[in-house]
């Protein structure tokens, strides 16, 4: 059984004070959750505050939204995996469509980051997904295959198992228009099929695949009860502890 994983991608939001209040509120709402893995992904500036606030909370981890692949050195403005580890970060989101589209990240760049994350024992959440134009042209599978094979190239089975994939159709991000559960399941099944081609069967079955794109308390349950949907990467609805906690609880439903 794959343990569900639900992550809050705060993007470029949340001050230290707001982060502190969020964590206090979330801990009250989720203190009994052990069957779902929860990840808070704040901006770099709030990571320390979130780590501190979570303290010993077992099943809530901290993630980062990006990193650079080099270990250290003259890379002004960049953050390395070891600097993230220093703040008790466990996960790092890589290849988000906003990074691919706005900051020119290619599959090759994402792959360098993914390998550097594993080398530092950070677990990557690797985002893939098609644009509306690509979907309309019937190219969903082609795009997913290219992104997965490029971004995950060179990983050994253990590293692949410890990688989380986030299927995030670009047209569903921040638009209020989520993929239907059937559309999402179809894409997730294709992602898993590709993983089977890339690795042995046991490895492919263990990889968790999150859905992302306008996940809300109202649609979370139906999405996450699909057989290949193992959690959610939540943007807008993760800024409010109440709605994020509702989404986490929806991940428990069978
Ligand atoms: P959204 O963002 O939930 O606001 O659509 C999801 C994401 O970009 O990870």
mmCIF file of C-alpha atoms and ligand atoms in Angstrom:
data_model
loop_
_atom_site.group_PDB
_atom_site.id
_atom_site.type_symbol
_atom_site.label_atom_id
_atom_site.label_comp_id
_atom_site.label_asym_id
_atom_site.label_seq_id
_atom_site.Cartn_x
_atom_site.Cartn_y
_atom_site.Cartn_z
ATOM 1 C CA UNK A 1 0.000 0.000 0.000
ATOM 2 C CA UNK A 2 1.257 3.440 -0.872
ATOM 3 C CA UNK A 3 0.881 5.940 1.960
ATOM 4 C CA UNK A 4 -0.910 9.048 0.695
ATOM 5 C CA UNK A 5 1.112 12.264 0.644
ATOM 6 C CA UNK A 6 -0.507 15.701 0.669
ATOM 7 C CA UNK A 7 1.677 18.790 0.261
ATOM 8 C CA UNK A 8 0.990 22.507 0.706
ATOM 9 C CA UNK A 9 2.797 24.528 -1.949
ATOM 10 C CA UNK A 10 2.636 28.072 -0.623
ATOM 11 C CA UNK A 11 4.484 29.524 -3.640
ATOM 12 C CA UNK A 12 5.517 33.187 -3.055
ATOM 13 C CA UNK A 13 3.189 33.732 -0.090
ATOM 14 C CA UNK A 14 3.201 33.700 3.716
ATOM 15 C CA UNK A 15 5.294 35.855 6.039
ATOM 16 C CA UNK A 16 6.987 34.373 9.085
ATOM 17 C CA UNK A 17 4.123 35.493 11.329
ATOM 18 C CA UNK A 18 1.496 34.050 8.969
ATOM 19 C CA UNK A 19 3.442 30.791 8.768
ATOM 20 C CA UNK A 20 3.614 30.521 12.532
ATOM 21 C CA UNK A 21 -0.143 31.022 12.881
ATOM 22 C CA UNK A 22 -0.801 28.501 10.113
ATOM 23 C CA UNK A 23 1.311 25.805 11.789
ATOM 24 C CA UNK A 24 -0.355 26.348 15.188
ATOM 25 C CA UNK A 25 -3.768 26.038 13.610
ATOM 26 C CA UNK A 26 -2.829 23.021 11.488
ATOM 27 C CA UNK A 27 -1.394 21.112 14.442
ATOM 28 C CA UNK A 28 -4.669 21.535 16.312
ATOM 29 C CA UNK A 29 -6.586 20.164 13.360
ATOM 30 C CA UNK A 30 -4.247 17.319 12.398
ATOM 31 C CA UNK A 31 -2.762 16.157 15.683
ATOM 32 C CA UNK A 32 -4.116 12.632 15.220
ATOM 33 C CA UNK A 33 -3.066 12.116 11.597
ATOM 34 C CA UNK A 34 -0.570 9.305 11.160
ATOM 35 C CA UNK A 35 -1.935 7.534 8.101
ATOM 36 C CA UNK A 36 -1.270 10.390 5.666
ATOM 37 C CA UNK A 37 2.093 12.053 5.137
ATOM 38 C CA UNK A 38 1.781 15.839 5.180
ATOM 39 C CA UNK A 39 4.369 18.227 3.747
ATOM 40 C CA UNK A 40 4.424 22.011 4.159
ATOM 41 C CA UNK A 41 6.364 23.765 1.404
ATOM 42 C CA UNK A 42 6.896 27.398 2.443
ATOM 43 C CA UNK A 43 8.972 30.065 0.704
ATOM 44 C CA UNK A 44 12.657 29.862 1.765
ATOM 45 C CA UNK A 45 12.171 32.756 4.180
ATOM 46 C CA UNK A 46 9.609 30.868 6.285
ATOM 47 C CA UNK A 47 11.197 27.403 6.296
ATOM 48 C CA UNK A 48 12.956 27.878 9.645
ATOM 49 C CA UNK A 49 9.776 29.168 11.270
ATOM 50 C CA UNK A 50 7.742 26.224 9.973
ATOM 51 C CA UNK A 51 10.378 23.654 11.014
ATOM 52 C CA UNK A 52 10.496 25.180 14.474
ATOM 53 C CA UNK A 53 6.703 25.308 14.772
ATOM 54 C CA UNK A 54 6.276 21.688 13.740
ATOM 55 C CA UNK A 55 8.786 20.575 16.363
ATOM 56 C CA UNK A 56 8.295 16.882 16.951
ATOM 57 C CA UNK A 57 5.113 16.496 14.893
ATOM 58 C CA UNK A 58 5.838 13.092 13.416
ATOM 59 C CA UNK A 59 3.938 12.993 10.212
ATOM 60 C CA UNK A 60 4.267 16.588 9.051
ATOM 61 C CA UNK A 61 7.443 17.348 7.121
ATOM 62 C CA UNK A 62 8.924 20.477 5.597
ATOM 63 C CA UNK A 63 9.706 20.929 1.918
ATOM 64 C CA UNK A 64 11.331 23.572 -0.261
ATOM 65 C CA UNK A 65 10.079 24.919 -3.580
ATOM 66 C CA UNK A 66 13.348 24.757 -5.489
ATOM 67 C CA UNK A 67 17.117 24.297 -5.114
ATOM 68 C CA UNK A 68 20.314 24.450 -7.158
ATOM 69 C CA UNK A 69 22.292 21.328 -8.028
ATOM 70 C CA UNK A 70 25.762 22.455 -6.918
ATOM 71 C CA UNK A 71 26.822 21.703 -3.352
ATOM 72 C CA UNK A 72 28.171 25.167 -2.476
ATOM 73 C CA UNK A 73 30.136 28.040 -4.003
ATOM 74 C CA UNK A 74 29.770 31.225 -6.034
ATOM 75 C CA UNK A 75 26.101 30.943 -7.061
ATOM 76 C CA UNK A 76 24.571 34.198 -5.859
ATOM 77 C CA UNK A 77 20.889 33.854 -5.099
ATOM 78 C CA UNK A 78 20.823 30.066 -5.121
ATOM 79 C CA UNK A 79 20.191 27.518 -2.342
ATOM 80 C CA UNK A 80 21.791 24.049 -2.132
ATOM 81 C CA UNK A 81 20.428 20.757 -0.877
ATOM 82 C CA UNK A 82 22.737 20.832 2.142
ATOM 83 C CA UNK A 83 21.566 24.325 3.118
ATOM 84 C CA UNK A 84 18.008 22.968 3.019
ATOM 85 C CA UNK A 85 18.976 19.930 5.104
ATOM 86 C CA UNK A 86 20.396 22.349 7.640
ATOM 87 C CA UNK A 87 16.817 23.659 8.113
ATOM 88 C CA UNK A 88 15.421 20.110 8.561
ATOM 89 C CA UNK A 89 13.911 20.046 5.084
ATOM 90 C CA UNK A 90 12.889 16.560 3.850
ATOM 91 C CA UNK A 91 11.320 17.236 0.453
ATOM 92 C CA UNK A 92 12.002 19.572 -2.445
ATOM 93 C CA UNK A 93 9.547 20.409 -5.242
ATOM 94 C CA UNK A 94 11.394 20.340 -8.575
ATOM 95 C CA UNK A 95 10.295 21.169 -12.100
ATOM 96 C CA UNK A 96 7.061 22.925 -11.140
ATOM 97 C CA UNK A 97 5.437 24.307 -14.296
ATOM 98 C CA UNK A 98 5.930 27.852 -12.991
ATOM 99 C CA UNK A 99 9.693 27.164 -12.887
ATOM 100 C CA UNK A 100 9.616 25.503 -16.289
ATOM 101 C CA UNK A 101 7.569 28.251 -17.955
ATOM 102 C CA UNK A 102 8.648 31.438 -16.142
ATOM 103 C CA UNK A 103 12.258 30.517 -15.365
ATOM 104 C CA UNK A 104 13.169 28.355 -18.343
ATOM 105 C CA UNK A 105 13.821 25.083 -16.515
ATOM 106 C CA UNK A 106 14.291 22.191 -18.921
ATOM 107 C CA UNK A 107 14.051 18.473 -18.175
ATOM 108 C CA UNK A 108 17.856 18.402 -18.133
ATOM 109 C CA UNK A 109 18.013 21.100 -15.459
ATOM 110 C CA UNK A 110 15.295 19.346 -13.457
ATOM 111 C CA UNK A 111 17.210 16.071 -13.732
ATOM 112 C CA UNK A 112 20.418 17.631 -12.397
ATOM 113 C CA UNK A 113 18.475 18.964 -9.434
ATOM 114 C CA UNK A 114 16.695 15.647 -8.840
ATOM 115 C CA UNK A 115 20.008 13.776 -8.752
ATOM 116 C CA UNK A 116 21.596 16.383 -6.456
ATOM 117 C CA UNK A 117 18.600 16.151 -4.120
ATOM 118 C CA UNK A 118 18.954 12.366 -3.822
ATOM 119 C CA UNK A 119 22.704 12.665 -3.297
ATOM 120 C CA UNK A 120 21.913 14.832 -0.252
ATOM 121 C CA UNK A 121 19.099 12.554 0.991
ATOM 122 C CA UNK A 122 16.394 15.067 0.103
ATOM 123 C CA UNK A 123 13.296 13.578 -1.492
ATOM 124 C CA UNK A 124 12.214 15.301 -4.695
ATOM 125 C CA UNK A 125 8.601 15.955 -5.660
ATOM 126 C CA UNK A 126 8.965 16.104 -9.439
ATOM 127 C CA UNK A 127 6.217 17.942 -11.315
ATOM 128 C CA UNK A 128 5.090 17.025 -14.817
ATOM 129 C CA UNK A 129 2.046 18.027 -16.824
ATOM 130 C CA UNK A 130 0.780 19.253 -20.167
ATOM 131 C CA UNK A 131 -0.496 22.648 -21.290
ATOM 132 C CA UNK A 132 -4.011 23.057 -22.688
ATOM 133 C CA UNK A 133 -2.600 23.364 -26.203
ATOM 134 C CA UNK A 134 -0.715 20.102 -25.814
ATOM 135 C CA UNK A 135 -3.867 18.391 -24.500
ATOM 136 C CA UNK A 136 -5.983 19.746 -27.340
ATOM 137 C CA UNK A 137 -3.481 18.375 -29.850
ATOM 138 C CA UNK A 138 -3.705 14.927 -28.256
ATOM 139 C CA UNK A 139 -0.131 15.047 -26.959
ATOM 140 C CA UNK A 140 -0.648 14.382 -23.229
ATOM 141 C CA UNK A 141 1.100 11.001 -23.204
ATOM 142 C CA UNK A 142 3.955 12.182 -25.398
ATOM 143 C CA UNK A 143 4.642 15.181 -23.128
ATOM 144 C CA UNK A 144 4.407 13.151 -19.930
ATOM 145 C CA UNK A 145 6.725 10.498 -21.296
ATOM 146 C CA UNK A 146 9.349 13.067 -22.354
ATOM 147 C CA UNK A 147 9.177 14.929 -19.040
ATOM 148 C CA UNK A 148 9.337 11.771 -16.926
ATOM 149 C CA UNK A 149 12.175 10.132 -18.852
ATOM 150 C CA UNK A 150 14.144 13.397 -18.954
ATOM 151 C CA UNK A 151 13.596 14.498 -15.364
ATOM 152 C CA UNK A 152 14.148 11.066 -13.805
ATOM 153 C CA UNK A 153 17.036 9.861 -15.976
ATOM 154 C CA UNK A 154 19.784 7.941 -14.206
ATOM 155 C CA UNK A 155 17.975 7.223 -10.928
ATOM 156 C CA UNK A 156 18.485 3.825 -9.330
ATOM 157 C CA UNK A 157 15.425 1.874 -8.066
ATOM 158 C CA UNK A 158 15.815 3.094 -4.477
ATOM 159 C CA UNK A 159 16.018 6.722 -5.593
ATOM 160 C CA UNK A 160 13.025 6.284 -7.868
ATOM 161 C CA UNK A 161 10.979 4.783 -5.026
ATOM 162 C CA UNK A 162 11.849 7.763 -2.862
ATOM 163 C CA UNK A 163 10.792 10.208 -5.551
ATOM 164 C CA UNK A 164 7.261 11.598 -5.546
ATOM 165 C CA UNK A 165 5.750 12.540 -8.914
ATOM 166 C CA UNK A 166 3.186 15.321 -9.115
ATOM 167 C CA UNK A 167 0.952 15.249 -12.178
ATOM 168 C CA UNK A 168 -0.117 18.853 -12.602
ATOM 169 C CA UNK A 169 -1.903 19.765 -15.825
ATOM 170 C CA UNK A 170 -0.834 23.367 -16.455
ATOM 171 C CA UNK A 171 -4.376 24.388 -17.420
ATOM 172 C CA UNK A 172 -5.645 23.332 -13.997
ATOM 173 C CA UNK A 173 -3.120 25.262 -11.892
ATOM 174 C CA UNK A 174 -4.583 28.286 -10.149
ATOM 175 C CA UNK A 175 -7.508 28.374 -12.573
ATOM 176 C CA UNK A 176 -10.212 26.837 -10.390
ATOM 177 C CA UNK A 177 -10.656 24.249 -13.138
ATOM 178 C CA UNK A 178 -9.413 20.886 -11.895
ATOM 179 C CA UNK A 179 -8.956 17.833 -14.090
ATOM 180 C CA UNK A 180 -11.939 15.516 -13.662
ATOM 181 C CA UNK A 181 -11.148 12.446 -11.552
ATOM 182 C CA UNK A 182 -11.356 10.348 -14.728
ATOM 183 C CA UNK A 183 -8.968 12.623 -16.657
ATOM 184 C CA UNK A 184 -6.548 12.663 -13.737
ATOM 185 C CA UNK A 185 -6.707 8.877 -13.249
ATOM 186 C CA UNK A 186 -6.037 8.327 -16.951
ATOM 187 C CA UNK A 187 -2.912 10.500 -16.787
ATOM 188 C CA UNK A 188 -1.760 8.905 -13.520
ATOM 189 C CA UNK A 189 -2.174 5.424 -14.984
ATOM 190 C CA UNK A 190 -0.023 6.518 -17.906
ATOM 191 C CA UNK A 191 2.616 7.918 -15.529
ATOM 192 C CA UNK A 192 2.701 4.583 -13.714
ATOM 193 C CA UNK A 193 2.834 2.690 -17.015
ATOM 194 C CA UNK A 194 5.885 4.800 -17.954
ATOM 195 C CA UNK A 195 7.488 4.044 -14.588
ATOM 196 C CA UNK A 196 6.970 0.331 -15.288
ATOM 197 C CA UNK A 197 8.876 0.787 -18.537
ATOM 198 C CA UNK A 198 11.642 2.710 -16.787
ATOM 199 C CA UNK A 199 12.099 0.406 -13.777
ATOM 200 C CA UNK A 200 11.154 -2.967 -12.311
ATOM 201 C CA UNK A 201 7.508 -3.608 -11.418
ATOM 202 C CA UNK A 202 7.918 -3.449 -7.635
ATOM 203 C CA UNK A 203 9.617 -0.048 -7.903
ATOM 204 C CA UNK A 204 6.971 1.359 -10.260
ATOM 205 C CA UNK A 205 4.200 0.225 -7.901
ATOM 206 C CA UNK A 206 5.790 1.938 -4.912
ATOM 207 C CA UNK A 207 6.181 5.419 -6.419
ATOM 208 C CA UNK A 208 3.597 7.865 -5.152
ATOM 209 C CA UNK A 209 1.913 10.087 -7.723
ATOM 210 C CA UNK A 210 0.195 13.241 -6.490
ATOM 211 C CA UNK A 211 -2.398 15.182 -8.433
ATOM 212 C CA UNK A 212 -2.103 18.983 -8.467
ATOM 213 C CA UNK A 213 -4.215 21.725 -10.027
ATOM 214 C CA UNK A 214 -7.130 23.431 -8.274
ATOM 215 C CA UNK A 215 -7.460 20.809 -5.538
ATOM 216 C CA UNK A 216 -10.023 21.985 -2.968
ATOM 217 C CA UNK A 217 -11.886 20.389 -0.059
ATOM 218 C CA UNK A 218 -14.865 19.866 -2.414
ATOM 219 C CA UNK A 219 -13.001 17.805 -5.034
ATOM 220 C CA UNK A 220 -10.167 16.251 -3.010
ATOM 221 C CA UNK A 221 -11.896 13.049 -1.974
ATOM 222 C CA UNK A 222 -13.081 12.079 -5.419
ATOM 223 C CA UNK A 223 -9.650 12.712 -6.904
ATOM 224 C CA UNK A 224 -7.690 10.873 -4.220
ATOM 225 C CA UNK A 225 -9.888 7.769 -4.241
ATOM 226 C CA UNK A 226 -8.784 7.031 -7.823
ATOM 227 C CA UNK A 227 -6.510 3.965 -7.878
ATOM 228 C CA UNK A 228 -3.330 5.705 -9.085
ATOM 229 C CA UNK A 229 -3.767 9.021 -7.262
ATOM 230 C CA UNK A 230 -1.681 8.870 -4.111
ATOM 231 C CA UNK A 231 -2.168 12.355 -2.746
ATOM 232 C CA UNK A 232 -2.270 16.002 -3.748
ATOM 233 C CA UNK A 233 -0.002 18.972 -4.302
ATOM 234 C CA UNK A 234 -2.138 21.905 -3.237
ATOM 235 C CA UNK A 235 -1.500 25.571 -4.066
ATOM 236 C CA UNK A 236 -4.245 28.126 -3.418
ATOM 237 C CA UNK A 237 -6.292 26.000 -1.004
ATOM 238 C CA UNK A 238 -3.199 25.294 1.106
ATOM 239 C CA UNK A 239 -2.913 28.871 2.324
ATOM 240 C CA UNK A 240 -5.820 28.373 4.727
ATOM 241 C CA UNK A 241 -5.202 25.789 7.474
ATOM 242 C CA UNK A 242 -8.865 24.830 7.602
ATOM 243 C CA UNK A 243 -9.196 23.973 3.914
ATOM 244 C CA UNK A 244 -5.765 22.326 3.810
ATOM 245 C CA UNK A 245 -6.643 20.147 6.828
ATOM 246 C CA UNK A 246 -9.892 19.138 5.114
ATOM 247 C CA UNK A 247 -7.929 18.049 2.045
ATOM 248 C CA UNK A 248 -5.515 16.031 4.212
ATOM 249 C CA UNK A 249 -8.465 14.322 5.892
ATOM 250 C CA UNK A 250 -10.003 13.544 2.508
ATOM 251 C CA UNK A 251 -6.863 11.549 1.714
ATOM 252 C CA UNK A 252 -7.848 9.050 4.418
ATOM 253 C CA UNK A 253 -11.096 8.101 2.712
ATOM 254 C CA UNK A 254 -11.160 4.838 0.832
HETATM 255 P P1 LIG B 1 -3.341 25.336 -7.278
HETATM 256 O O1 LIG B 1 -1.758 25.099 -7.492
HETATM 257 O O2 LIG B 1 -3.794 24.340 -6.240
HETATM 258 O O3 LIG B 1 -3.444 26.753 -6.792
HETATM 259 O O4 LIG B 1 -3.994 25.098 -8.584
HETATM 260 C C1 LIG B 1 -1.206 23.809 -7.503
HETATM 261 C C2 LIG B 1 0.274 23.885 -7.751
HETATM 262 O O5 LIG B 1 0.721 24.734 -8.546
HETATM 263 O O6 LIG B 1 1.057 23.106 -7.171
#
